[in-house]
Amino acid sequence: MIDVSELSKFFGERRAVGPMSLHIESGEIVGLLGLNGAGKTTTLRMLSSDLLPTSGTIRIDGVDLVEDPDRVRPKIGYLPDRPPLYDEMRVEEYLGFTARLRGMPSDGKTARRVREVMDQTAVGEVRRQFVGTLSHGYRQRLGIAQAIVHRPSLLLLDEPISGLDPVQIVEMRELIRSLHGDHTIVLSSHILPEVSETCDRILVMVAGQVRDAGWDQIRGTLALTLRGDPAVAERAAAATAGVTRVEAIGNLAAARAPHGSAQDDTGVFTLRVASDRDVREALCAALVHADVGVLELSRAERQLEDLFLSLAGLGKGAPAGVKEVAA
Amino acid sequence: MSGVLLVARRELWGYLRSPVGYLLAALTLLVDGLLFVAYAVGEAGAKRYSAFVLQQFFYGLSGVTMFCCTLLAMRLIAHEEEHATLVLLKTSPLKDRQIVLGKYLSVMVAVLAITLLTLYMPALIFVRGRVSVGHIAIGYLGIALLASAVTAIGIFASSLARTQLVAVILAAVMVAAMLLLWWVARVSDPPVKDFVNGLALHHKRQFDFMDGVLRLENVAYYLSVTVFFLLAAQKTLEARRWR
């Protein structure tokens, strides 16, 4: 779907992005995670053809974006960090305009598609309203609606939940997930839970470069803070039905025990448990039965945060195995 | 072509839906009317040739039209930049040329519509005096060509600027510089004098139209200025993709 090779962007002498190489499969939801100024927006602007790269190539469905933008642009839907909305237009009229702008004919099919997208993004109830009168949440939804109205195969969303309240964030996350399958989605954010909850794959951007953090190994796992005998706890966890992997969380404790768990002076240690189903209840029962104290059980979000901060140079140092990669 | 019309139509709707469009039209017509009464017709009872009155009318109209074009053109690209909507056009399958032409077309349609509303003034001269339809038609053609050139300059300025304020100042400076070339010509010697005079936006070129004289070189001049600045605006938009 997307093949990026040795992509770089310089603004004057300053390198904003690159060199970056990555591959994104069709149908994936990929999150670009990074702090402000990491190069996420610049990367998305280049992928959308709004900005030309200084060097490197971007191929979408095998077509070079720089060499042949006319063939590629109809395949792209782009929501910039500020939705590109004309305040003096009505919602339905605006979507009709953006559809025609992307080459859709002015006929009944386009009108039907506009209504379909309004239903999909839940902006139908404000269809007659002027865009300038919409709330922030509706503006974001309308921004997504304009990006998908022409059925693009690639959807680029720059900070889609920025400025939304908690309810709107959940709705937006569901909306983005609902687009899964019809579109390959690349979204950027500096908010870890947003990316973690929404995306199939996470690419961390640091100083304009993509780094592999081993996120996929961490996501979908449970983090357990326990007290007792680490070896017993590991055996009990491994024996629980559905558990596929038990391992230590290396970056949370100073010392690494030989049996693979990390234990501090108070006898508290942590384990990371991967499973192919919801094993929380069974796991707790097994550990308690084995006389291991369960102090805390959580999804491994905190470890993601630690890793993210380490990558951004704000944490306890990059964990082993972190390296720049062609994703 | 449909892309050009799409952009132009959206711009025109923008004028019609904002009070700014109506205010500008009202102001333009008011000033045109005042200039016609006070400047072209002159004092009550004063006797003037109809052709002279018509010439003075076009003189006033040309100034107001330049002002109107500069104001309308300033918003075209700078306004989109300020409101972050330019990206919608830049990432669409439209070519930069179509974006520029669509915006140019929208201003021309708006300005010509406003200008046509002044037709009652030459008609008044028709009632009380004797002027040829040809003189009126050529005068309006001159106004249309002047509007075309100033609009193109305005779009170029708008493509350079990040804000509408900067755009209008830039456009005003460029138009003023091209207007004042006739004065530079006055203090120059041939052959520089002829060359500079030929480049001036208004004086030599527009006076022929006001007198009802159609010269192809004048038409070619205004069309050349239009094409040059539209091309410059297109290239500026293309260059902006690098930064």
Coordinates of C-alpha atoms in Angstrom, one line a residue:
Chain A
M1 CA 0.0 0.0 0.0
I2 CA 2.5 2.6 1.2
D3 CA 6.2 2.3 0.5
V4 CA 8.4 5.0 1.8
S5 CA 12.1 4.9 1.0
E6 CA 14.8 7.1 2.4
L7 CA 12.3 10.0 2.8
S8 CA 13.8 13.3 4.1
K9 CA 12.5 16.8 4.6
F10 CA 14.7 19.8 5.3
F11 CA 13.4 23.3 6.2
G12 CA 16.5 25.3 5.4
E13 CA 19.3 23.6 7.2
R14 CA 17.1 21.9 9.7
R15 CA 16.1 18.3 9.1
A16 CA 12.5 17.9 10.1
V17 CA 12.0 14.3 8.9
G18 CA 14.2 11.4 7.9
P19 CA 15.8 9.5 6.6
M20 CA 12.7 7.4 6.9
S21 CA 11.7 4.2 5.3
L22 CA 8.6 2.3 6.1
H23 CA 6.0 0.0 4.7
I24 CA 2.3 -0.1 5.5
E25 CA 0.1 -2.9 4.4
S26 CA -3.3 -2.4 2.9
G27 CA -6.1 -2.2 5.6
E28 CA -3.8 -1.5 8.5
I29 CA -4.4 1.2 11.1
V30 CA -1.0 2.6 11.9
G31 CA -0.3 5.2 14.6
L32 CA 2.5 7.7 14.3
L33 CA 3.3 8.5 18.0
G34 CA 5.6 11.2 19.0
L35 CA 6.0 14.3 21.0
N36 CA 5.3 17.7 19.4
G37 CA 7.9 18.6 16.9
A38 CA 8.8 14.9 16.2
G39 CA 7.9 15.2 12.6
K40 CA 4.5 13.6 12.5
T41 CA 2.6 16.4 10.8
T42 CA 5.4 16.9 8.3
T43 CA 5.4 13.2 7.5
L44 CA 1.6 13.2 7.0
R45 CA 1.8 16.4 4.9
M46 CA 4.3 14.6 2.6
L47 CA 2.1 11.5 2.4
S48 CA -0.8 13.6 1.4
S49 CA 1.2 15.5 -1.3
D50 CA 0.6 18.8 0.5
L51 CA 4.4 19.0 0.9
L52 CA 7.1 17.7 -1.3
P53 CA 10.0 15.8 0.2
T54 CA 13.6 17.0 -0.1
S55 CA 14.7 13.5 -1.0
G56 CA 13.4 9.9 -1.1
T57 CA 10.3 8.4 -2.6
I58 CA 6.7 7.7 -1.5
R59 CA 4.8 5.1 -3.4
I60 CA 1.2 4.5 -2.9
D61 CA -0.2 1.4 -4.6
G62 CA 3.0 1.3 -6.6
V63 CA 2.6 4.8 -8.0
D64 CA 5.2 7.5 -7.1
L65 CA 3.5 10.4 -5.3
V66 CA 6.0 13.0 -6.5
E67 CA 6.2 11.9 -10.1
D68 CA 2.6 11.2 -10.7
P69 CA 0.5 13.1 -8.1
D70 CA -2.6 13.3 -10.3
R71 CA -3.0 9.5 -10.1
V72 CA -2.4 9.2 -6.4
R73 CA -4.4 12.1 -5.0
P74 CA -7.8 10.7 -5.6
K75 CA -6.8 7.7 -3.5
I76 CA -5.9 9.9 -0.5
G77 CA -8.2 11.4 2.1
Y78 CA -6.5 13.8 4.5
L79 CA -7.6 15.5 7.7
P80 CA -4.9 18.0 8.7
D81 CA -4.5 19.1 12.3
R82 CA -6.9 22.0 11.6
P83 CA -9.9 20.7 9.6
P84 CA -10.1 22.5 6.2
L85 CA -13.6 23.8 6.5
Y86 CA -15.4 26.6 4.8
D87 CA -17.4 28.4 7.5
E88 CA -19.9 30.0 5.1
M89 CA -21.0 26.7 3.5
R90 CA -23.7 24.3 4.9
V91 CA -22.5 20.9 6.0
E92 CA -24.2 18.9 3.2
E93 CA -23.1 21.5 0.6
Y94 CA -19.6 21.4 1.8
L95 CA -19.4 17.6 1.5
G96 CA -20.8 17.8 -2.0
F97 CA -18.2 20.3 -2.9
T98 CA -15.3 18.2 -1.5
A99 CA -16.6 15.1 -3.3
R100 CA -16.7 17.0 -6.6
L101 CA -13.3 18.5 -5.8
R102 CA -11.9 14.9 -5.7
G103 CA -13.4 14.1 -9.1
M104 CA -16.8 12.6 -8.2
P105 CA -19.5 13.6 -10.7
S106 CA -22.3 16.0 -9.9
D107 CA -25.1 13.4 -9.9
G108 CA -27.4 11.4 -7.7
K109 CA -24.7 8.9 -6.8
T110 CA -22.6 11.6 -5.3
A111 CA -25.5 13.0 -3.4
R112 CA -26.2 9.5 -2.0
R113 CA -22.6 9.1 -1.0
V114 CA -22.7 12.4 0.8
R115 CA -25.8 11.3 2.8
E116 CA -24.1 7.9 3.5
V117 CA -21.0 9.7 4.8
M118 CA -23.1 12.1 6.9
D119 CA -24.7 9.1 8.6
Q120 CA -21.4 7.3 9.0
T121 CA -19.8 10.2 10.7
A122 CA -23.0 11.3 12.6
V123 CA -23.2 14.8 11.1
G124 CA -26.6 14.3 9.5
E125 CA -28.4 16.1 12.2
V126 CA -26.5 19.3 11.4
R127 CA -26.6 18.9 7.6
R128 CA -28.4 22.2 7.1
Q129 CA -26.2 24.2 9.5
F130 CA -23.5 26.5 8.4
V131 CA -20.1 25.0 9.1
G132 CA -19.0 28.1 11.0
T133 CA -21.7 27.4 13.7
L134 CA -20.6 23.8 14.5
S135 CA -19.0 22.7 17.7
H136 CA -15.4 21.4 17.8
G137 CA -16.6 17.8 17.9
Y138 CA -18.7 18.2 14.8
R139 CA -16.0 20.1 13.0
Q140 CA -13.6 17.1 13.6
R141 CA -16.3 14.7 12.4
L142 CA -16.9 16.8 9.3
G143 CA -13.2 16.9 8.8
I144 CA -13.2 13.1 8.7
A145 CA -16.3 13.1 6.5
Q146 CA -14.6 15.2 3.9
A147 CA -11.6 12.9 4.0
I148 CA -13.6 9.8 3.2
V149 CA -16.4 11.1 1.0
H150 CA -14.6 10.0 -2.2
R151 CA -13.8 6.5 -0.9
P152 CA -10.0 6.9 -0.7
S153 CA -8.0 3.8 -0.1
L154 CA -5.6 5.7 2.2
L155 CA -6.8 7.9 5.0
L156 CA -4.4 10.3 6.8
L157 CA -5.5 11.8 10.1
D158 CA -3.4 14.3 11.9
E159 CA -4.3 14.5 15.6
P160 CA -7.9 13.5 15.0
I161 CA -8.9 13.7 18.7
S162 CA -7.1 16.9 19.5
G163 CA -9.3 19.2 21.6
L164 CA -12.1 16.7 22.0
D165 CA -13.8 16.0 25.3
P166 CA -13.7 12.4 26.8
V167 CA -17.1 11.4 25.3
Q168 CA -16.1 12.8 21.9
I169 CA -12.8 10.9 22.1
V170 CA -14.6 7.6 22.6
E171 CA -16.9 8.4 19.7
M172 CA -14.0 9.5 17.5
R173 CA -12.1 6.3 18.3
E174 CA -15.1 4.2 17.4
L175 CA -15.6 6.1 14.2
I176 CA -12.0 5.5 13.2
R177 CA -12.2 1.8 14.1
S178 CA -15.4 1.6 12.0
L179 CA -13.4 2.8 9.0
H180 CA -11.1 -0.1 9.4
G181 CA -11.1 -2.4 6.4
D182 CA -12.4 0.1 3.9
H183 CA -9.3 2.2 4.3
T184 CA -5.7 2.0 5.2
I185 CA -5.4 4.5 8.0
V186 CA -2.4 6.4 9.2
L187 CA -3.0 8.7 12.2
S188 CA -0.7 10.8 14.3
S189 CA -0.9 11.7 17.9
H190 CA 1.1 12.5 20.9
I191 CA -1.4 10.8 23.2
L192 CA -0.4 7.3 23.8
P193 CA -3.8 5.8 24.9
E194 CA -5.4 7.1 21.7
V195 CA -2.9 5.4 19.5
S196 CA -2.7 2.3 21.6
E197 CA -6.5 1.8 21.6
T198 CA -7.1 2.6 18.0
C199 CA -4.2 1.3 16.0
D200 CA -3.0 -2.1 14.8
R201 CA 0.6 -0.9 14.7
I202 CA 2.5 1.9 16.4
L203 CA 5.4 3.7 14.9
V204 CA 7.2 5.9 17.3
M205 CA 8.7 9.1 15.8
V206 CA 11.6 10.7 17.5
A207 CA 13.5 13.7 15.9
G208 CA 12.0 13.0 12.5
Q209 CA 12.8 9.3 12.5
V210 CA 10.7 6.1 13.0
R211 CA 11.9 3.9 15.8
D212 CA 10.9 0.3 16.6
A213 CA 10.1 -0.1 20.2
G214 CA 8.9 -3.6 20.3
W215 CA 5.4 -2.2 21.0
D216 CA 3.6 -5.2 19.6
Q217 CA 5.2 -7.5 22.1
I218 CA 4.0 -5.3 24.9
R219 CA 0.5 -4.4 23.7
G220 CA -2.3 -6.9 24.6
T221 CA -0.4 -8.2 27.6
L222 CA -1.0 -7.9 31.3
A223 CA 1.4 -6.4 33.8
L224 CA 1.2 -8.0 37.3
T225 CA 2.8 -6.6 40.4
L226 CA 3.2 -9.5 42.8
R227 CA 4.7 -10.5 46.2
G228 CA 6.0 -13.9 47.0
D229 CA 8.2 -16.5 45.3
P230 CA 8.9 -15.4 41.7
A231 CA 9.6 -18.9 40.5
V232 CA 6.3 -20.2 41.9
A233 CA 4.4 -17.2 40.4
E234 CA 5.9 -17.8 37.0
R235 CA 5.0 -21.5 37.1
A236 CA 1.4 -20.8 38.3
A237 CA 1.0 -18.1 35.6
A238 CA 2.4 -20.3 32.8
A239 CA 0.1 -23.2 33.8
T240 CA -3.0 -21.0 33.5
A241 CA -5.2 -21.9 30.5
G242 CA -4.8 -19.3 27.7
V243 CA -1.5 -17.9 28.8
T244 CA 1.0 -18.0 25.9
R245 CA 4.0 -16.2 27.4
V246 CA 5.3 -15.2 30.8
E247 CA 8.3 -12.9 31.1
A248 CA 9.9 -10.2 33.2
I249 CA 9.4 -6.5 32.6
G250 CA 13.0 -5.5 32.3
N251 CA 12.8 -1.7 32.5
L252 CA 10.8 -1.4 35.6
A253 CA 13.3 -2.8 38.2
A254 CA 16.9 -2.3 38.7
A255 CA 17.8 -5.9 39.0
R256 CA 16.8 -8.8 36.8
A257 CA 16.4 -12.1 38.5
P258 CA 17.8 -15.2 36.9
H259 CA 14.4 -16.8 36.6
G260 CA 13.1 -14.0 34.4
S261 CA 11.2 -11.9 36.9
A262 CA 12.2 -8.5 38.3
Q263 CA 12.2 -8.4 42.1
D264 CA 13.0 -5.6 44.5
D265 CA 14.1 -5.7 48.2
T266 CA 10.6 -5.9 49.5
G267 CA 9.8 -9.1 47.7
V268 CA 7.7 -7.3 45.2
F269 CA 8.2 -8.3 41.6
T270 CA 6.5 -7.8 38.2
L271 CA 5.6 -10.2 35.5
R272 CA 4.3 -9.6 32.0
V273 CA 1.8 -12.2 30.8
A274 CA 0.6 -12.6 27.2
S275 CA -2.5 -14.6 26.5
D276 CA -4.8 -15.5 23.6
R277 CA -8.0 -14.7 25.7
D278 CA -9.2 -12.9 28.8
V279 CA -7.3 -14.7 31.6
R280 CA -7.5 -12.1 34.3
E281 CA -9.8 -14.0 36.6
A282 CA -8.2 -17.4 36.1
L283 CA -4.7 -15.9 36.5
C284 CA -5.5 -14.2 39.8
A285 CA -7.1 -17.4 41.1
A286 CA -4.1 -19.5 40.1
L287 CA -1.6 -17.0 41.7
V288 CA -3.6 -16.8 44.9
H289 CA -3.9 -20.5 45.0
A290 CA -0.1 -20.7 44.7
D291 CA 0.2 -18.4 47.7
V292 CA 1.4 -15.4 45.6
G293 CA 0.1 -12.0 46.6
V294 CA -1.5 -10.1 43.7
L295 CA -0.9 -6.4 44.4
E296 CA -1.8 -5.1 41.0
L297 CA -3.0 -6.3 37.6
S298 CA -3.3 -4.0 34.7
R299 CA -3.0 -3.8 31.0
A300 CA 0.6 -3.0 30.0
E301 CA -0.2 0.7 29.2
R302 CA 2.2 1.9 31.8
Q303 CA 5.0 0.0 30.2
L304 CA 4.1 1.6 26.9
E305 CA 4.3 5.0 28.5
D306 CA 7.7 4.1 30.0
L307 CA 8.9 2.9 26.7
F308 CA 7.6 6.0 24.9
L309 CA 9.2 8.3 27.3
S310 CA 12.5 6.4 27.1
L311 CA 12.4 6.7 23.3
A312 CA 11.7 10.4 23.5
G313 CA 14.7 10.8 25.8
L314 CA 12.6 11.7 28.8
G315 CA 12.5 8.3 30.6
K316 CA 15.0 6.0 32.2
G317 CA 17.0 5.3 29.1
A318 CA 16.1 3.4 26.0
P319 CA 15.2 -0.2 26.7
A320 CA 17.4 -2.9 25.1
G321 CA 16.5 -3.7 21.6
V322 CA 15.3 -0.2 20.6
K323 CA 16.7 0.8 17.3
E324 CA 15.9 2.8 14.2
V325 CA 14.3 0.6 11.6
A326 CA 12.6 0.4 8.3
A327 CA 9.2 -0.5 9.8
Chain B
M1 CA -12.4 23.2 -16.9
S2 CA -14.9 21.7 -14.4
G3 CA -12.3 22.1 -11.7
V4 CA -11.9 25.8 -12.5
L5 CA -15.7 26.3 -12.4
L6 CA -16.0 24.4 -9.2
V7 CA -13.4 26.7 -7.5
A8 CA -15.0 29.8 -9.0
R9 CA -18.5 28.9 -8.0
R10 CA -17.4 28.3 -4.4
E11 CA -15.7 31.6 -4.3
L12 CA -18.7 33.4 -5.7
W13 CA -21.0 31.8 -3.1
G14 CA -18.5 33.0 -0.5
Y15 CA -19.1 36.6 -1.7
L16 CA -22.8 36.2 -1.8
R17 CA -23.0 34.8 1.7
S18 CA -20.8 37.3 3.4
P19 CA -21.7 40.9 4.1
V20 CA -18.3 41.9 2.8
G21 CA -19.3 41.1 -0.8
Y22 CA -22.5 43.2 -0.5
L23 CA -20.8 46.0 1.3
L24 CA -18.0 46.2 -1.3
A25 CA -20.6 46.2 -4.1
A26 CA -22.6 48.9 -2.4
L27 CA -19.6 51.0 -1.7
T28 CA -18.3 50.6 -5.3
L29 CA -21.6 51.7 -6.8
L30 CA -22.0 54.6 -4.4
V31 CA -18.5 56.0 -5.2
D32 CA -19.1 55.4 -8.9
G33 CA -22.4 57.3 -8.7
L34 CA -20.8 60.2 -6.7
L35 CA -17.9 60.4 -9.1
F36 CA -20.3 60.4 -12.1
V37 CA -22.4 63.3 -10.7
A38 CA -19.6 65.4 -9.2
Y39 CA -16.8 64.7 -11.6
A40 CA -18.1 63.6 -14.9
V41 CA -21.4 65.6 -15.1
G42 CA -19.9 68.6 -13.3
E43 CA -21.7 71.6 -11.9
A44 CA -25.3 72.1 -12.6
G45 CA -25.9 74.0 -15.8
A46 CA -22.3 73.5 -17.0
K47 CA -22.2 72.5 -20.6
R48 CA -19.9 69.5 -21.6
Y49 CA -19.6 67.3 -24.6
S50 CA -21.3 64.0 -24.0
A51 CA -18.1 62.2 -25.1
F52 CA -16.2 64.1 -22.5
V53 CA -18.7 63.2 -19.8
L54 CA -18.4 59.6 -20.8
Q55 CA -14.6 59.7 -20.8
Q56 CA -14.6 61.2 -17.3
F57 CA -17.1 58.6 -16.2
F58 CA -14.8 55.8 -17.3
Y59 CA -11.8 57.6 -15.6
G60 CA -13.6 57.5 -12.3
L61 CA -14.9 54.0 -12.9
S62 CA -11.4 52.7 -13.6
G63 CA -10.1 53.9 -10.3
V64 CA -12.9 52.4 -8.3
T65 CA -12.6 49.1 -10.2
M66 CA -8.9 48.8 -9.4
F67 CA -9.7 49.4 -5.8
C68 CA -12.5 46.8 -5.8
C69 CA -10.3 44.2 -7.6
T70 CA -7.5 44.7 -5.1
L71 CA -9.8 44.2 -2.2
L72 CA -11.5 41.1 -3.7
A73 CA -8.3 39.5 -4.8
M74 CA -6.5 39.8 -1.5
R75 CA -8.7 37.1 0.1
L76 CA -8.3 34.6 -2.6
I77 CA -5.3 32.6 -1.5
A78 CA -4.2 34.4 1.7
H79 CA -7.7 33.9 3.2
E80 CA -7.5 30.2 2.5
E81 CA -4.0 30.1 4.0
E82 CA -5.2 31.9 7.2
H83 CA -8.2 29.5 7.6
A84 CA -6.2 26.4 6.7
T85 CA -8.5 25.5 3.8
L86 CA -5.8 25.8 1.1
V87 CA -4.7 22.3 1.9
L88 CA -8.0 21.0 0.7
L89 CA -7.4 22.3 -2.8
K90 CA -3.7 21.5 -2.8
T91 CA -4.3 17.8 -1.9
S92 CA -7.2 17.4 -4.4
P93 CA -6.6 16.3 -7.9
L94 CA -6.9 19.9 -9.1
K95 CA -3.8 21.4 -10.7
D96 CA -2.4 24.6 -9.3
R97 CA -3.3 26.3 -12.6
Q98 CA -6.9 25.4 -12.1
I99 CA -7.0 26.7 -8.6
V100 CA -5.5 30.1 -9.7
L101 CA -7.8 30.3 -12.8
G102 CA -10.9 29.4 -10.7
K103 CA -10.1 32.2 -8.2
Y104 CA -9.4 34.7 -11.0
L105 CA -12.6 33.8 -12.7
S106 CA -14.6 34.3 -9.5
V107 CA -13.3 37.9 -9.0
M108 CA -13.8 38.7 -12.7
V109 CA -17.5 37.6 -12.6
A110 CA -18.1 39.5 -9.4
V111 CA -16.4 42.7 -10.6
L112 CA -18.0 42.6 -14.0
A113 CA -21.4 42.1 -12.4
I114 CA -20.9 45.1 -10.2
T115 CA -19.5 47.1 -13.1
L116 CA -22.5 46.2 -15.3
L117 CA -24.7 47.8 -12.6
T118 CA -23.2 51.1 -13.5
L119 CA -24.7 50.9 -17.0
Y120 CA -27.4 53.3 -16.1
M121 CA -24.9 56.1 -15.9
P122 CA -23.9 56.0 -19.6
A123 CA -27.6 55.4 -20.4
L124 CA -28.3 58.8 -18.7
I125 CA -25.8 60.4 -21.0
F126 CA -27.6 58.8 -23.8
V127 CA -30.9 60.4 -22.8
R128 CA -29.5 63.9 -22.5
G129 CA -26.7 63.8 -25.1
R130 CA -25.2 61.9 -28.0
V131 CA -22.7 59.2 -27.5
S132 CA -22.1 56.1 -29.6
V133 CA -22.7 52.6 -28.3
G134 CA -19.3 51.7 -29.6
H135 CA -17.7 54.3 -27.3
I136 CA -19.5 52.8 -24.3
A137 CA -18.7 49.3 -25.3
I138 CA -15.0 50.0 -25.8
G139 CA -14.9 52.0 -22.5
Y140 CA -16.3 49.0 -20.6
L141 CA -13.9 46.7 -22.5
G142 CA -11.0 48.8 -21.2
I143 CA -12.4 48.6 -17.6
A144 CA -12.8 44.8 -17.9
L145 CA -9.2 44.5 -19.2
L146 CA -7.9 46.7 -16.4
A147 CA -9.9 44.7 -13.9
S148 CA -8.4 41.5 -15.3
A149 CA -4.8 42.8 -14.9
V150 CA -5.3 44.2 -11.4
T151 CA -7.0 41.0 -10.3
A152 CA -4.1 38.9 -11.6
I153 CA -1.7 41.2 -9.7
G154 CA -3.9 40.8 -6.6
I155 CA -3.9 37.0 -6.9
F156 CA -0.1 37.0 -7.2
A157 CA 0.2 39.1 -4.1
S158 CA -2.3 36.9 -2.3
S159 CA -0.3 33.8 -3.2
L160 CA 2.9 35.4 -1.7
A161 CA 1.3 36.5 1.6
R162 CA 0.3 34.5 4.6
T163 CA -2.4 37.0 5.7
Q164 CA -5.0 39.1 3.9
L165 CA -3.6 42.3 5.3
V166 CA -0.2 41.6 3.9
A167 CA -1.8 40.5 0.7
V168 CA -3.7 43.7 0.2
I169 CA -0.7 45.9 1.1
L170 CA 1.5 44.0 -1.3
A171 CA -1.1 44.2 -4.1
A172 CA -1.7 47.9 -3.5
V173 CA 2.1 48.6 -3.7
M174 CA 2.4 46.6 -6.9
V175 CA -0.6 48.2 -8.5
A176 CA 0.6 51.7 -7.4
A177 CA 4.1 51.0 -8.7
M178 CA 2.7 50.0 -12.1
L179 CA 0.4 53.0 -12.1
L180 CA 3.2 55.4 -11.4
L181 CA 5.3 54.2 -14.3
W182 CA 3.7 57.0 -16.4
W183 CA 5.3 59.5 -14.0
V184 CA 8.6 57.8 -14.3
A185 CA 8.2 58.0 -18.0
R186 CA 7.6 61.8 -17.8
V187 CA 11.0 62.3 -16.2
S188 CA 12.9 59.9 -18.5
D189 CA 14.4 60.3 -21.9
P190 CA 13.7 58.2 -24.9
P191 CA 14.0 55.3 -25.5
V192 CA 13.5 54.5 -21.8
K193 CA 10.6 56.9 -21.7
D194 CA 8.6 55.0 -24.4
F195 CA 9.4 51.7 -22.8
V196 CA 8.4 52.7 -19.3
N197 CA 5.3 54.5 -20.6
G198 CA 4.3 51.3 -22.4
L199 CA 4.5 49.4 -19.2
A200 CA 2.3 51.8 -17.2
L201 CA -0.9 50.1 -16.1
H202 CA -3.3 53.0 -16.6
H203 CA -2.4 56.2 -18.3
K204 CA -1.4 55.6 -21.9
R205 CA -3.2 52.3 -22.2
Q206 CA -6.5 53.2 -20.5
F207 CA -7.0 56.7 -22.1
D208 CA -7.5 55.2 -25.5
F209 CA -10.3 53.0 -24.2
M210 CA -11.9 56.0 -22.4
D211 CA -11.8 57.9 -25.7
G212 CA -13.6 55.0 -27.4
V213 CA -10.4 54.0 -29.4
L214 CA -9.7 50.3 -29.6
R215 CA -6.0 49.5 -30.1
L216 CA -5.0 45.9 -30.2
E217 CA -1.7 46.7 -28.6
N218 CA -3.5 47.9 -25.5
V219 CA -5.6 44.7 -25.4
A220 CA -2.5 42.7 -25.8
Y221 CA -0.8 44.6 -23.0
Y222 CA -3.6 44.0 -20.5
L223 CA -3.8 40.3 -21.5
S224 CA -0.1 39.9 -21.2
V225 CA -0.1 41.5 -17.7
T226 CA -2.9 39.1 -16.7
V227 CA -1.2 36.0 -18.0
F228 CA 2.2 37.0 -16.5
F229 CA 0.8 37.5 -13.0
L230 CA -1.5 34.5 -13.1
L231 CA 1.5 32.4 -14.1
A232 CA 3.5 33.9 -11.3
A233 CA 0.8 33.1 -8.9
Q234 CA 0.7 29.5 -10.2
K235 CA 4.4 29.1 -9.8
T236 CA 4.3 30.6 -6.3
L237 CA 1.7 28.0 -5.3
E238 CA 3.8 25.3 -6.8
A239 CA 6.9 26.6 -4.9
R240 CA 4.9 26.6 -1.6
R241 CA 4.8 22.8 -1.8
W242 CA 8.4 22.8 -0.9
R243 CA 8.0 24.7 2.3

